[in-house]
Amino acid sequence: MKDHYQKHVKALLAVDCIIFGFTQDNLKILLIKRDFEPEKGKWSLMGGFLRPDETLDEAASRILQKLTGLHDIYLDQLRSFSHPDRDPVDRTVSTAYYALINVEEHNKELTKKHSAEWFNIQDIPALIFDHNEMISQAIKRLRYKASTEPIGFELLPEKFTMRQLQKLYEAILGQELDKRNFIKKILSLDVLIKLDEKDMTSSKKGSFLYKFDAEKYDRFKI
Amino acid sequence: MKDHYQKHVKALLAVDCIIFGFTQDNLKILLIKRDFEPEKGKWSLMGGFLRPDETLDEAASRILQKLTGLHDIYLDQLRSFSHPDRDPVDRTVSTAYYALINVEEHNKELTKKHSAEWFNIQDIPALIFDHNEMISQAIKRLRYKASTEPIGFELLPEKFTMRQLQKLYEAILGQELDKRNFIKKILSLDVLIKLDEKDMTSSKKGSFLYKFDAEKYDRFKI
DNA sequence: AATTTAAGTGTATTATTTACATTTAATTAA
DNA sequence: TTAATTAAATGTAAATAATACACTTAAATT
């Protein structure tokens, strides 16, 4: 009987995206300056509302694309946040997603249009609602992920040096790693292809570039 | 401006609970026979709708208590399921939680009242909506959890034998384990207290009972 | 006293992780 | 042209963790 349903409240369904990027040896998150009430002018995660004909995954994907121009991006559902008062305007349950993007590839005009900026994860400002909590959980999740499977394919440019990869891991894990042990470990995973090319920007000697072997990388996906 | 909100659809917010228990060396899930439409008479997870004044966590807790009489139970949010057509009556987003309970402690009259029954995880029947998918993801998550932190405090009776603990791990991981290696490993985690008492029901010699050291166990919580 | 049953126990091997310092290739400056 | 500079590249020993594997023991039953 429909009654069983109708006595229950409905709520707005939102999606918020924690967009991770990696530049200048730092793990960063893309935040926007809100251009609408409530909390207009404050920093927040990029978000939006669920549409009648889409899943939450699709909504997250759409919202990510709206801000970055990117599609087919790594996106993972973090969890749903549901405190009755989290949004002062109306009861809204928000499902947080985290995305890993290659900073070089995103559409900078789009992010500029949304007044978006990259923040080091150590320097996240006070955000609206429960967005700081969302970020904190996303970082935790990313750390966990990095310790159990290879990561970086999504965050690094196509070709990268060992040093870049190590710096990425150090930024995610929040700790320094031994260079020799790191290389030994990452090579043992057998997901990298060493190229004949060198990156000459970082040293006189130059350092070899690597790329990920997509098939071998995917074996690790849980 | 409120407009930014009002043009968006609202949906019903549901919670579904994957309730794990362990009896007769088997990992089981508690399912109910639905006593209301749609899909009345079919097996399903225990669920309910979010109330205006509670969080999803609280709703899951309330729903779990309604069925089992238990409170202060281990509950973890799995993820939200949002396919537009997942519930034929009305757009409903459901957030799945999994719970670990001690089967001996739940209120059997309550479960009987809800026509609830325990099913081995190998023998889950066809369920309504996307509930089979929820279970499949919950088992995956439980396996992952079991491989990274001690588990069992919530699923076993207060006092248990090494054999029971091993059988629990075998049921969760879906594979047999070597007795000596298992004991070595679990003792090295330093979360067990060996009691002077023996369980005499399983053998002539009897086997020592253990209990968990709650404080040491909690160190492993992520 | 012999048999039965599950509990309880140890060691050797292999794999993984950790700690740690020097050499090399190329450019720049003297 | 030689020396100095810079980051890249490389290996080994020790410690820890994971795996494979089989016999002895305690108590009850026959």
Short mmCIF file of C-alpha atoms (C1' of nucleotides) in Angstrom, two decimals:
data_model
loop_
_atom_site.label_atom_id
_atom_site.label_comp_id
_atom_site.label_asym_id
_atom_site.label_seq_id
_atom_site.Cartn_x
_atom_site.Cartn_y
_atom_site.Cartn_z
CA MET A 1 0.00 0.00 0.00
CA LYS A 2 1.24 3.40 -0.94
CA ASP A 3 0.48 4.57 2.61
CA HIS A 4 3.54 2.83 3.84
CA TYR A 5 5.51 5.28 1.76
CA GLN A 6 3.49 8.45 1.91
CA LYS A 7 3.80 9.13 5.60
CA HIS A 8 7.54 9.60 5.23
CA VAL A 9 9.37 12.82 4.59
CA LYS A 10 11.21 13.50 1.43
CA ALA A 11 14.53 15.24 1.27
CA LEU A 12 16.69 16.89 -1.31
CA LEU A 13 19.50 14.69 -2.58
CA ALA A 14 22.79 16.44 -3.15
CA VAL A 15 26.17 15.31 -4.37
CA ASP A 16 29.46 16.92 -3.36
CA CYS A 17 32.78 16.21 -5.06
CA ILE A 18 36.17 16.13 -3.41
CA ILE A 19 38.41 16.66 -6.43
CA PHE A 20 42.01 15.68 -5.84
CA GLY A 21 44.86 16.87 -8.01
CA PHE A 22 48.64 16.77 -7.75
CA THR A 23 50.88 19.68 -8.72
CA GLN A 24 54.19 21.06 -7.49
CA ASP A 25 54.73 17.98 -5.33
CA ASN A 26 51.54 18.75 -3.42
CA LEU A 27 48.22 16.97 -3.12
CA LYS A 28 45.48 19.52 -3.70
CA ILE A 29 41.72 19.84 -3.67
CA LEU A 30 39.66 21.98 -5.99
CA LEU A 31 37.26 24.30 -4.16
CA ILE A 32 34.75 26.81 -5.48
CA LYS A 33 33.59 30.14 -4.22
CA ARG A 34 29.83 29.79 -3.85
CA ASP A 35 27.88 32.15 -6.04
CA PHE A 36 24.49 31.46 -4.50
CA GLU A 37 22.81 31.49 -1.12
CA PRO A 38 23.13 30.22 1.49
CA GLU A 39 26.74 30.96 2.38
CA LYS A 40 27.31 32.87 -0.87
CA GLY A 41 30.95 33.91 -1.21
CA LYS A 42 32.27 31.15 1.02
CA TRP A 43 34.50 28.32 -0.09
CA SER A 44 32.90 24.95 -0.63
CA LEU A 45 33.15 21.70 -2.48
CA MET A 46 31.64 21.58 -5.93
CA GLY A 47 28.19 20.09 -5.63
CA GLY A 48 24.77 19.82 -7.12
CA PHE A 49 21.43 18.14 -6.84
CA LEU A 50 20.33 14.73 -8.01
CA ARG A 51 18.10 14.79 -11.06
CA PRO A 52 15.01 12.60 -11.47
CA ASP A 53 16.55 10.42 -14.15
CA GLU A 54 20.05 9.78 -12.88
CA THR A 55 21.90 7.82 -10.23
CA LEU A 56 24.13 9.47 -7.65
CA ASP A 57 27.17 8.20 -9.57
CA GLU A 58 25.88 9.88 -12.71
CA ALA A 59 25.14 13.09 -10.84
CA ALA A 60 28.68 13.16 -9.45
CA SER A 61 30.07 12.56 -12.90
CA ARG A 62 27.95 15.34 -14.37
CA ILE A 63 28.93 17.79 -11.63
CA LEU A 64 32.61 16.96 -12.03
CA GLN A 65 32.35 17.52 -15.75
CA LYS A 66 30.56 20.81 -15.27
CA LEU A 67 33.48 22.15 -13.27
CA THR A 68 36.45 20.56 -15.02
CA GLY A 69 35.24 19.63 -18.48
CA LEU A 70 36.52 16.12 -17.84
CA HIS A 71 34.64 12.89 -18.32
CA ASP A 72 35.49 9.25 -17.71
CA ILE A 73 37.19 10.25 -14.50
CA TYR A 74 37.95 8.08 -11.48
CA LEU A 75 35.13 8.69 -9.01
CA ASP A 76 34.34 6.75 -5.87
CA GLN A 77 31.45 7.17 -3.49
CA LEU A 78 32.71 8.16 -0.07
CA ARG A 79 29.56 8.16 2.06
CA SER A 80 26.32 10.02 2.61
CA PHE A 81 26.06 12.87 5.09
CA SER A 82 22.69 13.33 6.65
CA HIS A 83 22.63 15.51 9.75
CA PRO A 84 19.13 17.06 9.85
CA ASP A 85 20.56 20.57 10.18
CA ARG A 86 23.53 20.25 7.85
CA ASP A 87 21.89 22.50 5.27
CA PRO A 88 19.97 25.39 6.86
CA VAL A 89 17.59 25.90 3.93
CA ASP A 90 16.02 22.51 3.59
CA ARG A 91 16.59 18.94 4.65
CA THR A 92 19.30 17.74 2.32
CA VAL A 93 21.21 14.49 2.36
CA SER A 94 24.46 14.80 0.50
CA THR A 95 26.48 11.95 -0.90
CA ALA A 96 30.17 12.76 -1.14
CA TYR A 97 32.33 11.45 -3.98
CA TYR A 98 36.04 11.81 -4.40
CA ALA A 99 37.64 12.19 -7.80
CA LEU A 100 41.23 11.87 -8.95
CA ILE A 101 42.10 14.08 -11.88
CA ASN A 102 45.14 15.04 -13.88
CA VAL A 103 45.43 18.76 -13.19
CA GLU A 104 47.02 19.47 -16.55
CA GLU A 105 44.01 18.14 -18.39
CA HIS A 106 41.18 20.05 -16.80
CA ASN A 107 39.55 23.02 -18.48
CA LYS A 108 40.94 26.09 -16.74
CA GLU A 109 38.36 28.45 -18.25
CA LEU A 110 35.59 26.40 -16.69
CA THR A 111 37.17 26.38 -13.26
CA LYS A 112 37.81 30.11 -13.56
CA LYS A 113 34.16 30.65 -14.43
CA HIS A 114 33.21 28.87 -11.20
CA SER A 115 35.79 30.80 -9.20
CA ALA A 116 37.48 27.55 -8.38
CA GLU A 117 40.94 27.28 -6.88
CA TRP A 118 43.32 24.53 -5.86
CA PHE A 119 44.21 24.28 -2.17
CA ASN A 120 46.95 22.20 -0.61
CA ILE A 121 45.34 19.61 1.63
CA GLN A 122 47.21 21.15 4.55
CA ASP A 123 45.69 24.56 3.84
CA ILE A 124 41.99 23.90 3.38
CA PRO A 125 40.01 26.94 4.55
CA ALA A 126 36.82 26.81 6.62
CA LEU A 127 34.13 25.50 4.29
CA ILE A 128 30.35 25.57 4.37
CA PHE A 129 28.23 22.95 6.09
CA ASP A 130 30.06 19.68 6.75
CA HIS A 131 32.43 19.96 3.80
CA ASN A 132 35.58 20.01 5.92
CA GLU A 133 34.49 16.71 7.45
CA MET A 134 33.90 15.28 3.99
CA ILE A 135 37.42 16.24 2.96
CA SER A 136 38.93 14.78 6.06
CA GLN A 137 37.22 11.46 5.39
CA ALA A 138 38.20 11.55 1.73
CA ILE A 139 41.87 11.99 2.60
CA LYS A 140 41.63 9.10 5.02
CA ARG A 141 40.09 6.96 2.32
CA LEU A 142 42.71 7.96 -0.24
CA ARG A 143 45.46 7.03 2.22
CA TYR A 144 43.89 3.68 2.82
CA LYS A 145 43.57 3.14 -0.90
CA ALA A 146 47.19 4.13 -1.53
CA SER A 147 48.40 1.59 1.00
CA THR A 148 46.54 -1.31 -0.60
CA GLU A 149 46.70 -0.73 -4.34
CA PRO A 150 48.73 1.25 -6.84
CA ILE A 151 47.50 4.78 -7.22
CA GLY A 152 48.57 7.65 -9.37
CA PHE A 153 47.49 6.66 -12.82
CA GLU A 154 44.67 9.15 -12.50
CA LEU A 155 46.60 11.92 -10.77
CA LEU A 156 49.80 12.09 -12.78
CA PRO A 157 50.40 13.17 -16.36
CA GLU A 158 50.76 10.35 -18.87
CA LYS A 159 54.55 10.39 -18.57
CA PHE A 160 56.15 11.00 -15.22
CA THR A 161 59.40 10.47 -13.36
CA MET A 162 59.98 8.15 -10.41
CA ARG A 163 60.55 11.21 -8.29
CA GLN A 164 57.10 12.56 -9.17
CA LEU A 165 55.47 9.26 -8.35
CA GLN A 166 57.30 9.08 -5.05
CA LYS A 167 56.35 12.65 -4.18
CA LEU A 168 52.73 11.79 -4.92
CA TYR A 169 52.82 8.87 -2.53
CA GLU A 170 54.53 11.00 0.08
CA ALA A 171 51.87 13.69 -0.29
CA ILE A 172 49.05 11.17 0.05
CA LEU A 173 50.56 9.22 2.93
CA GLY A 174 51.86 12.34 4.65
CA GLN A 175 55.30 10.85 5.24
CA GLU A 176 58.68 10.66 3.54
CA LEU A 177 59.72 7.43 1.90
CA ASP A 178 63.11 5.90 1.18
CA LYS A 179 63.90 6.32 -2.51
CA ARG A 180 65.47 2.90 -3.09
CA ASN A 181 62.79 1.01 -1.20
CA PHE A 182 60.07 2.95 -2.95
CA ILE A 183 61.44 2.16 -6.40
CA LYS A 184 61.93 -1.48 -5.49
CA LYS A 185 58.38 -1.75 -4.21
CA ILE A 186 56.67 0.05 -7.08
CA LEU A 187 58.63 -1.86 -9.72
CA SER A 188 57.70 -5.15 -8.06
CA LEU A 189 54.03 -4.33 -8.63
CA ASP A 190 54.78 -4.55 -12.35
CA VAL A 191 52.51 -1.73 -13.45
CA LEU A 192 55.10 0.65 -14.91
CA ILE A 193 56.65 0.89 -18.35
CA LYS A 194 60.04 2.58 -18.48
CA LEU A 195 60.37 4.83 -21.52
CA ASP A 196 63.48 5.67 -23.50
CA GLU A 197 62.70 9.32 -22.94
CA LYS A 198 64.14 11.51 -20.24
CA ASP A 199 62.77 14.52 -18.40
CA MET A 200 65.54 17.15 -18.46
CA THR A 201 63.83 19.87 -16.44
CA SER A 202 64.69 18.65 -12.99
CA SER A 203 68.38 17.82 -13.23
CA LYS A 204 71.45 17.98 -15.40
CA LYS A 205 71.56 14.25 -15.76
CA GLY A 206 67.88 14.00 -16.62
CA SER A 207 65.58 11.31 -15.29
CA PHE A 208 63.82 8.56 -17.16
CA LEU A 209 60.11 8.87 -17.75
CA TYR A 210 57.64 6.11 -17.00
CA LYS A 211 54.05 5.46 -17.87
CA PHE A 212 51.48 3.12 -16.42
CA ASP A 213 50.60 -0.15 -18.06
CA ALA A 214 46.82 0.24 -18.09
CA GLU A 215 46.00 -3.47 -18.20
CA LYS A 216 48.40 -4.47 -15.46
CA TYR A 217 47.24 -1.51 -13.38
CA ASP A 218 43.62 -2.60 -13.62
CA ARG A 219 44.42 -6.01 -12.13
CA PHE A 220 44.74 -4.24 -8.79
CA LYS A 221 41.31 -2.65 -8.86
CA ILE A 222 39.24 -4.04 -6.07
CA MET B 1 18.04 32.22 -3.05
CA LYS B 2 15.60 29.48 -2.28
CA ASP B 3 14.97 29.01 -5.99
CA HIS B 4 18.27 27.32 -6.34
CA TYR B 5 16.84 24.59 -4.18
CA GLN B 6 13.19 24.47 -5.11
CA LYS B 7 13.56 23.41 -8.69
CA HIS B 8 15.06 20.12 -7.59
CA VAL B 9 13.23 16.91 -6.96
CA LYS B 10 12.93 15.36 -3.58
CA ALA B 11 13.18 11.67 -2.91
CA LEU B 12 12.40 9.27 -0.13
CA LEU B 13 15.41 8.31 1.95
CA ALA B 14 15.54 4.70 3.02
CA VAL B 15 17.98 2.67 5.06
CA ASP B 16 18.60 -1.06 4.59
CA CYS B 17 20.53 -3.20 7.04
CA ILE B 18 22.72 -6.14 6.18
CA ILE B 19 22.79 -7.93 9.52
CA PHE B 20 25.63 -10.44 9.85
CA GLY B 21 25.63 -13.20 12.43
CA PHE B 22 27.75 -16.30 13.00
CA THR B 23 26.29 -19.65 14.08
CA GLN B 24 27.12 -23.29 13.44
CA ASP B 25 30.40 -22.29 11.82
CA ASN B 26 28.53 -20.29 9.19
CA LEU B 27 28.35 -16.63 8.39
CA LYS B 28 24.69 -15.68 8.07
CA ILE B 29 22.48 -12.74 7.19
CA LEU B 30 19.14 -11.95 8.77
CA LEU B 31 16.36 -11.45 6.21
CA ILE B 32 12.70 -10.62 6.65
CA LYS B 33 9.61 -11.63 4.78
CA ARG B 34 8.03 -8.37 3.67
CA ASP B 35 4.57 -7.81 5.11
CA PHE B 36 3.74 -4.81 2.97
CA GLU B 37 3.56 -3.83 -0.67
CA PRO B 38 5.33 -3.69 -3.01
CA GLU B 39 6.78 -7.18 -3.19
CA LYS B 40 4.81 -8.33 -0.13
CA GLY B 41 5.76 -11.86 0.87
CA LYS B 42 9.21 -11.70 -0.69
CA TRP B 43 12.47 -11.86 1.20
CA SER B 44 14.31 -8.64 1.76
CA LEU B 45 16.75 -6.83 3.98
CA MET B 46 15.30 -5.11 7.02
CA GLY B 47 14.81 -1.48 6.14
CA GLY B 48 12.93 1.68 6.89
CA PHE B 49 12.65 5.33 6.10
CA LEU B 50 14.64 8.25 7.39
CA ARG B 51 12.77 10.42 9.88
CA PRO B 52 12.90 14.20 9.85
CA ASP B 53 14.90 14.48 13.04
CA GLU B 54 17.53 11.78 12.63
CA THR B 55 20.69 11.01 10.68
CA LEU B 56 21.04 7.95 8.47
CA ASP B 57 23.27 6.37 11.13
CA GLU B 58 20.53 6.88 13.69
CA ALA B 59 17.90 5.50 11.35
CA ALA B 60 19.98 2.38 10.75
CA SER B 61 20.45 1.97 14.48
CA ARG B 62 16.73 2.37 15.12
CA ILE B 63 15.83 -0.11 12.40
CA LEU B 64 18.33 -2.64 13.68
CA GLN B 65 16.95 -2.31 17.17
CA LYS B 66 13.39 -2.69 15.93
CA LEU B 67 14.24 -6.07 14.47
CA THR B 68 16.72 -7.45 16.98
CA GLY B 69 16.13 -5.52 20.20
CA LEU B 70 19.84 -4.73 20.24
CA HIS B 71 21.43 -1.33 20.66
CA ASP B 72 25.02 -0.10 20.68
CA ILE B 73 25.77 -2.44 17.81
CA TYR B 74 28.58 -2.25 15.31
CA LEU B 75 27.15 -0.54 12.24
CA ASP B 76 29.00 0.82 9.25
CA GLN B 77 27.65 2.69 6.27
CA LEU B 78 28.22 0.70 3.12
CA ARG B 79 27.03 3.05 0.39
CA SER B 80 23.92 4.65 -1.08
CA PHE B 81 21.97 3.01 -3.87
CA SER B 82 20.16 5.34 -6.16
CA HIS B 83 18.99 3.84 -9.40
CA PRO B 84 15.91 5.86 -10.46
CA ASP B 85 13.83 2.71 -10.86
CA ARG B 86 15.14 0.70 -7.94
CA ASP B 87 11.87 1.12 -6.06
CA PRO B 88 8.83 0.93 -8.36
CA VAL B 89 6.54 2.96 -6.10
CA ASP B 90 8.47 6.16 -5.68
CA ARG B 91 11.94 7.54 -6.18
CA THR B 92 13.83 6.23 -3.20
CA VAL B 93 17.51 6.43 -2.45
CA SER B 94 18.56 3.79 0.02
CA THR B 95 21.66 3.85 2.14
CA ALA B 96 22.87 0.39 3.08
CA TYR B 97 24.46 -0.34 6.44
CA TYR B 98 26.01 -3.55 7.60
CA ALA B 99 25.81 -4.67 11.20
CA LEU B 100 27.70 -7.34 13.12
CA ILE B 101 25.70 -8.93 15.90
CA ASN B 102 26.06 -11.74 18.38
CA VAL B 103 23.27 -14.08 17.36
CA GLU B 104 22.80 -15.40 20.86
CA GLU B 105 21.94 -11.96 22.17
CA HIS B 106 19.22 -10.86 19.80
CA ASN B 107 15.57 -10.94 20.73
CA LYS B 108 14.11 -13.98 19.01
CA GLU B 109 10.51 -12.97 19.63
CA LEU B 110 11.09 -9.73 17.76
CA THR B 111 12.66 -11.46 14.79
CA LYS B 112 9.85 -13.98 14.78
CA LYS B 113 7.31 -11.16 14.78
CA HIS B 114 8.97 -9.78 11.65
CA SER B 115 9.14 -13.22 10.04
CA ALA B 116 12.89 -12.93 9.98
CA GLU B 117 15.24 -15.81 9.28
CA TRP B 118 18.97 -16.39 9.11
CA PHE B 119 20.42 -17.43 5.76
CA ASN B 120 23.91 -18.73 5.08
CA ILE B 121 25.70 -16.24 2.86
CA GLN B 122 26.02 -18.98 0.24
CA ASP B 123 22.24 -19.51 0.21
CA ILE B 124 20.77 -16.04 -0.06
CA PRO B 125 17.47 -16.22 -1.97
CA ALA B 126 16.37 -13.74 -4.63
CA LEU B 127 15.56 -10.53 -2.82
CA ILE B 128 13.55 -7.46 -3.72
CA PHE B 129 14.98 -4.46 -5.54
CA ASP B 130 18.78 -4.26 -5.40
CA HIS B 131 19.14 -6.01 -2.06
CA ASN B 132 21.20 -8.89 -3.45
CA GLU B 133 23.68 -6.38 -4.78
CA MET B 134 23.81 -4.68 -1.38
CA ILE B 135 24.63 -7.99 0.27
CA SER B 136 27.27 -8.81 -2.26
CA GLN B 137 29.00 -5.50 -1.60
CA ALA B 138 28.65 -5.92 2.16
CA ILE B 139 30.38 -9.30 2.05
CA LYS B 140 33.17 -7.80 -0.02
CA ARG B 141 33.57 -5.03 2.52
CA LEU B 142 33.55 -7.44 5.44
CA ARG B 143 36.27 -9.50 3.77
CA TYR B 144 38.38 -6.44 3.22
CA LYS B 145 37.85 -5.43 6.82
CA ALA B 146 38.78 -8.89 8.09
CA SER B 147 42.04 -8.81 6.18
CA THR B 148 43.14 -5.49 7.64
CA GLU B 149 41.97 -5.47 11.26
CA PRO B 150 40.85 -7.96 13.87
CA ILE B 151 37.20 -8.85 13.58
CA GLY B 152 34.94 -11.04 15.59
CA PHE B 153 34.45 -9.19 18.82
CA GLU B 154 31.00 -8.24 17.62
CA LEU B 155 30.08 -11.57 16.04
CA LEU B 156 31.18 -14.08 18.65
CA PRO B 157 29.85 -14.75 22.13
CA GLU B 158 31.84 -13.20 24.95
CA LYS B 159 33.82 -16.39 25.49
CA PHE B 160 34.87 -18.46 22.51
CA THR B 161 37.38 -21.08 21.45
CA MET B 162 40.22 -20.66 18.97
CA ARG B 163 38.42 -23.04 16.69
CA GLN B 164 35.32 -20.83 16.65
CA LEU B 165 37.40 -17.76 15.88
CA GLN B 166 39.18 -19.57 13.08
CA LYS B 167 35.90 -20.85 11.64
CA LEU B 168 34.59 -17.28 11.69
CA TYR B 169 37.57 -16.06 9.69
CA GLU B 170 37.23 -18.96 7.30
CA ALA B 171 33.55 -18.16 6.80
CA ILE B 172 34.25 -14.48 6.14
CA LEU B 173 37.24 -15.01 3.88
CA GLY B 174 35.68 -18.00 2.15
CA GLN B 175 38.81 -20.13 2.46
CA GLU B 176 40.35 -22.63 4.86
CA LEU B 177 43.23 -21.53 7.04
CA ASP B 178 46.09 -23.45 8.64
CA LYS B 179 45.41 -23.90 12.34
CA ARG B 180 48.95 -23.23 13.60
CA ASN B 181 49.51 -20.22 11.39
CA PHE B 182 46.14 -18.79 12.31
CA ILE B 183 46.80 -19.08 16.03
CA LYS B 184 50.27 -17.62 15.64
CA LYS B 185 48.91 -14.67 13.69
CA ILE B 186 45.95 -13.92 15.91
CA LEU B 187 47.99 -14.16 19.11
CA SER B 188 50.59 -11.78 17.66
CA LEU B 189 47.87 -9.12 17.36
CA ASP B 190 47.68 -9.17 21.14
CA VAL B 191 43.93 -8.69 21.42
CA LEU B 192 42.98 -11.96 23.12
CA ILE B 193 42.84 -12.95 26.76
CA LYS B 194 43.16 -16.67 27.45
CA LEU B 195 40.82 -17.79 30.21
CA ASP B 196 41.30 -20.60 32.74
CA GLU B 197 37.99 -22.03 31.59
CA LYS B 198 37.48 -24.76 29.04
CA ASP B 199 34.68 -25.47 26.64
CA MET B 200 33.92 -29.21 27.00
CA THR B 201 31.19 -29.53 24.38
CA SER B 202 33.37 -29.98 21.34
CA SER B 203 35.90 -32.57 22.46
CA LYS B 204 36.90 -34.93 25.21
CA LYS B 205 40.00 -32.93 25.99
CA GLY B 206 38.13 -29.64 26.07
CA SER B 207 39.44 -26.42 24.57
CA PHE B 208 40.43 -23.24 26.30
CA LEU B 209 38.13 -20.27 26.05
CA TYR B 210 39.31 -16.81 25.10
CA LYS B 211 37.82 -13.38 25.23
CA PHE B 212 38.75 -10.13 23.53
CA ASP B 213 40.66 -7.42 25.32
CA ALA B 214 38.38 -4.50 24.48
CA GLU B 215 40.99 -1.76 24.83
CA LYS B 216 43.64 -3.54 22.80
CA TYR B 217 41.02 -4.44 20.21
CA ASP B 218 39.99 -0.81 19.80
CA ARG B 219 43.53 0.23 18.90
CA PHE B 220 42.94 -1.40 15.53
CA LYS B 221 39.80 0.55 14.70
CA ILE B 222 40.44 2.73 11.71
"C1'" DA C 1 44.14 -50.86 29.13
"C1'" DA C 2 43.26 -49.53 24.53
"C1'" DT C 3 40.88 -46.48 21.56
"C1'" DT C 4 39.00 -42.29 20.09
"C1'" DT C 5 38.66 -37.32 19.41
"C1'" DA C 6 39.86 -32.80 18.87
"C1'" DA C 7 43.31 -29.63 21.12
"C1'" DG C 8 47.69 -28.03 21.30
"C1'" DT C 9 52.25 -27.18 19.77
"C1'" DG C 10 57.39 -25.85 16.61
"C1'" DT C 11 60.50 -25.36 12.99
"C1'" DA C 12 62.44 -24.60 8.60
"C1'" DT C 13 61.75 -22.04 4.32
"C1'" DT C 14 60.50 -18.33 1.71
"C1'" DA C 15 58.97 -13.72 0.89
"C1'" DT C 16 58.68 -9.07 2.27
"C1'" DT C 17 60.16 -4.99 4.53
"C1'" DT C 18 63.48 -2.02 6.31
"C1'" DA C 19 67.82 0.45 6.85
"C1'" DC C 20 71.45 2.49 4.78
"C1'" DA C 21 75.73 5.27 1.09
"C1'" DT C 22 78.13 5.46 -3.13
"C1'" DT C 23 78.52 6.01 -8.03
"C1'" DT C 24 76.95 8.03 -12.37
"C1'" DA C 25 75.63 11.22 -16.06
"C1'" DA C 26 75.28 15.50 -17.60
"C1'" DT C 27 75.72 20.60 -17.07
"C1'" DT C 28 77.98 24.68 -15.42
"C1'" DA C 29 81.73 27.37 -13.75
"C1'" DA C 30 86.51 28.17 -13.33
"C1'" DT D 1 89.89 21.15 -20.23
"C1'" DT D 2 89.19 20.49 -15.78
"C1'" DA D 3 86.75 20.81 -11.60
"C1'" DA D 4 82.52 21.39 -9.32
"C1'" DT D 5 77.71 20.77 -9.01
"C1'" DT D 6 73.24 18.46 -9.09
"C1'" DA D 7 69.93 15.05 -8.92
"C1'" DA D 8 69.52 10.19 -10.77
"C1'" DA D 9 70.52 5.57 -10.32
"C1'" DT D 10 71.77 1.59 -7.96
"C1'" DG D 11 72.57 -3.07 -4.10
"C1'" DT D 12 73.00 -5.58 0.00
"C1'" DA D 13 72.47 -7.17 4.59
"C1'" DA D 14 69.33 -7.71 8.48
"C1'" DA D 15 64.94 -8.10 10.38
"C1'" DT D 16 60.34 -9.30 10.14
"C1'" DA D 17 56.38 -11.67 8.38
"C1'" DA D 18 54.17 -15.40 5.91
"C1'" DT D 19 53.89 -20.05 4.62
"C1'" DA D 20 54.17 -25.10 4.61
"C1'" DC D 21 53.92 -28.95 7.16
"C1'" DA D 22 52.88 -33.52 11.35
"C1'" DC D 23 53.20 -35.25 15.77
"C1'" DT D 24 51.95 -35.24 20.79
"C1'" DT D 25 48.61 -34.58 24.49
"C1'" DA D 26 44.57 -34.68 27.48
"C1'" DA D 27 40.47 -36.53 28.57
"C1'" DA D 28 36.49 -39.50 27.80
"C1'" DT D 29 34.73 -43.86 26.06
"C1'" DT D 30 34.89 -48.72 25.18
#
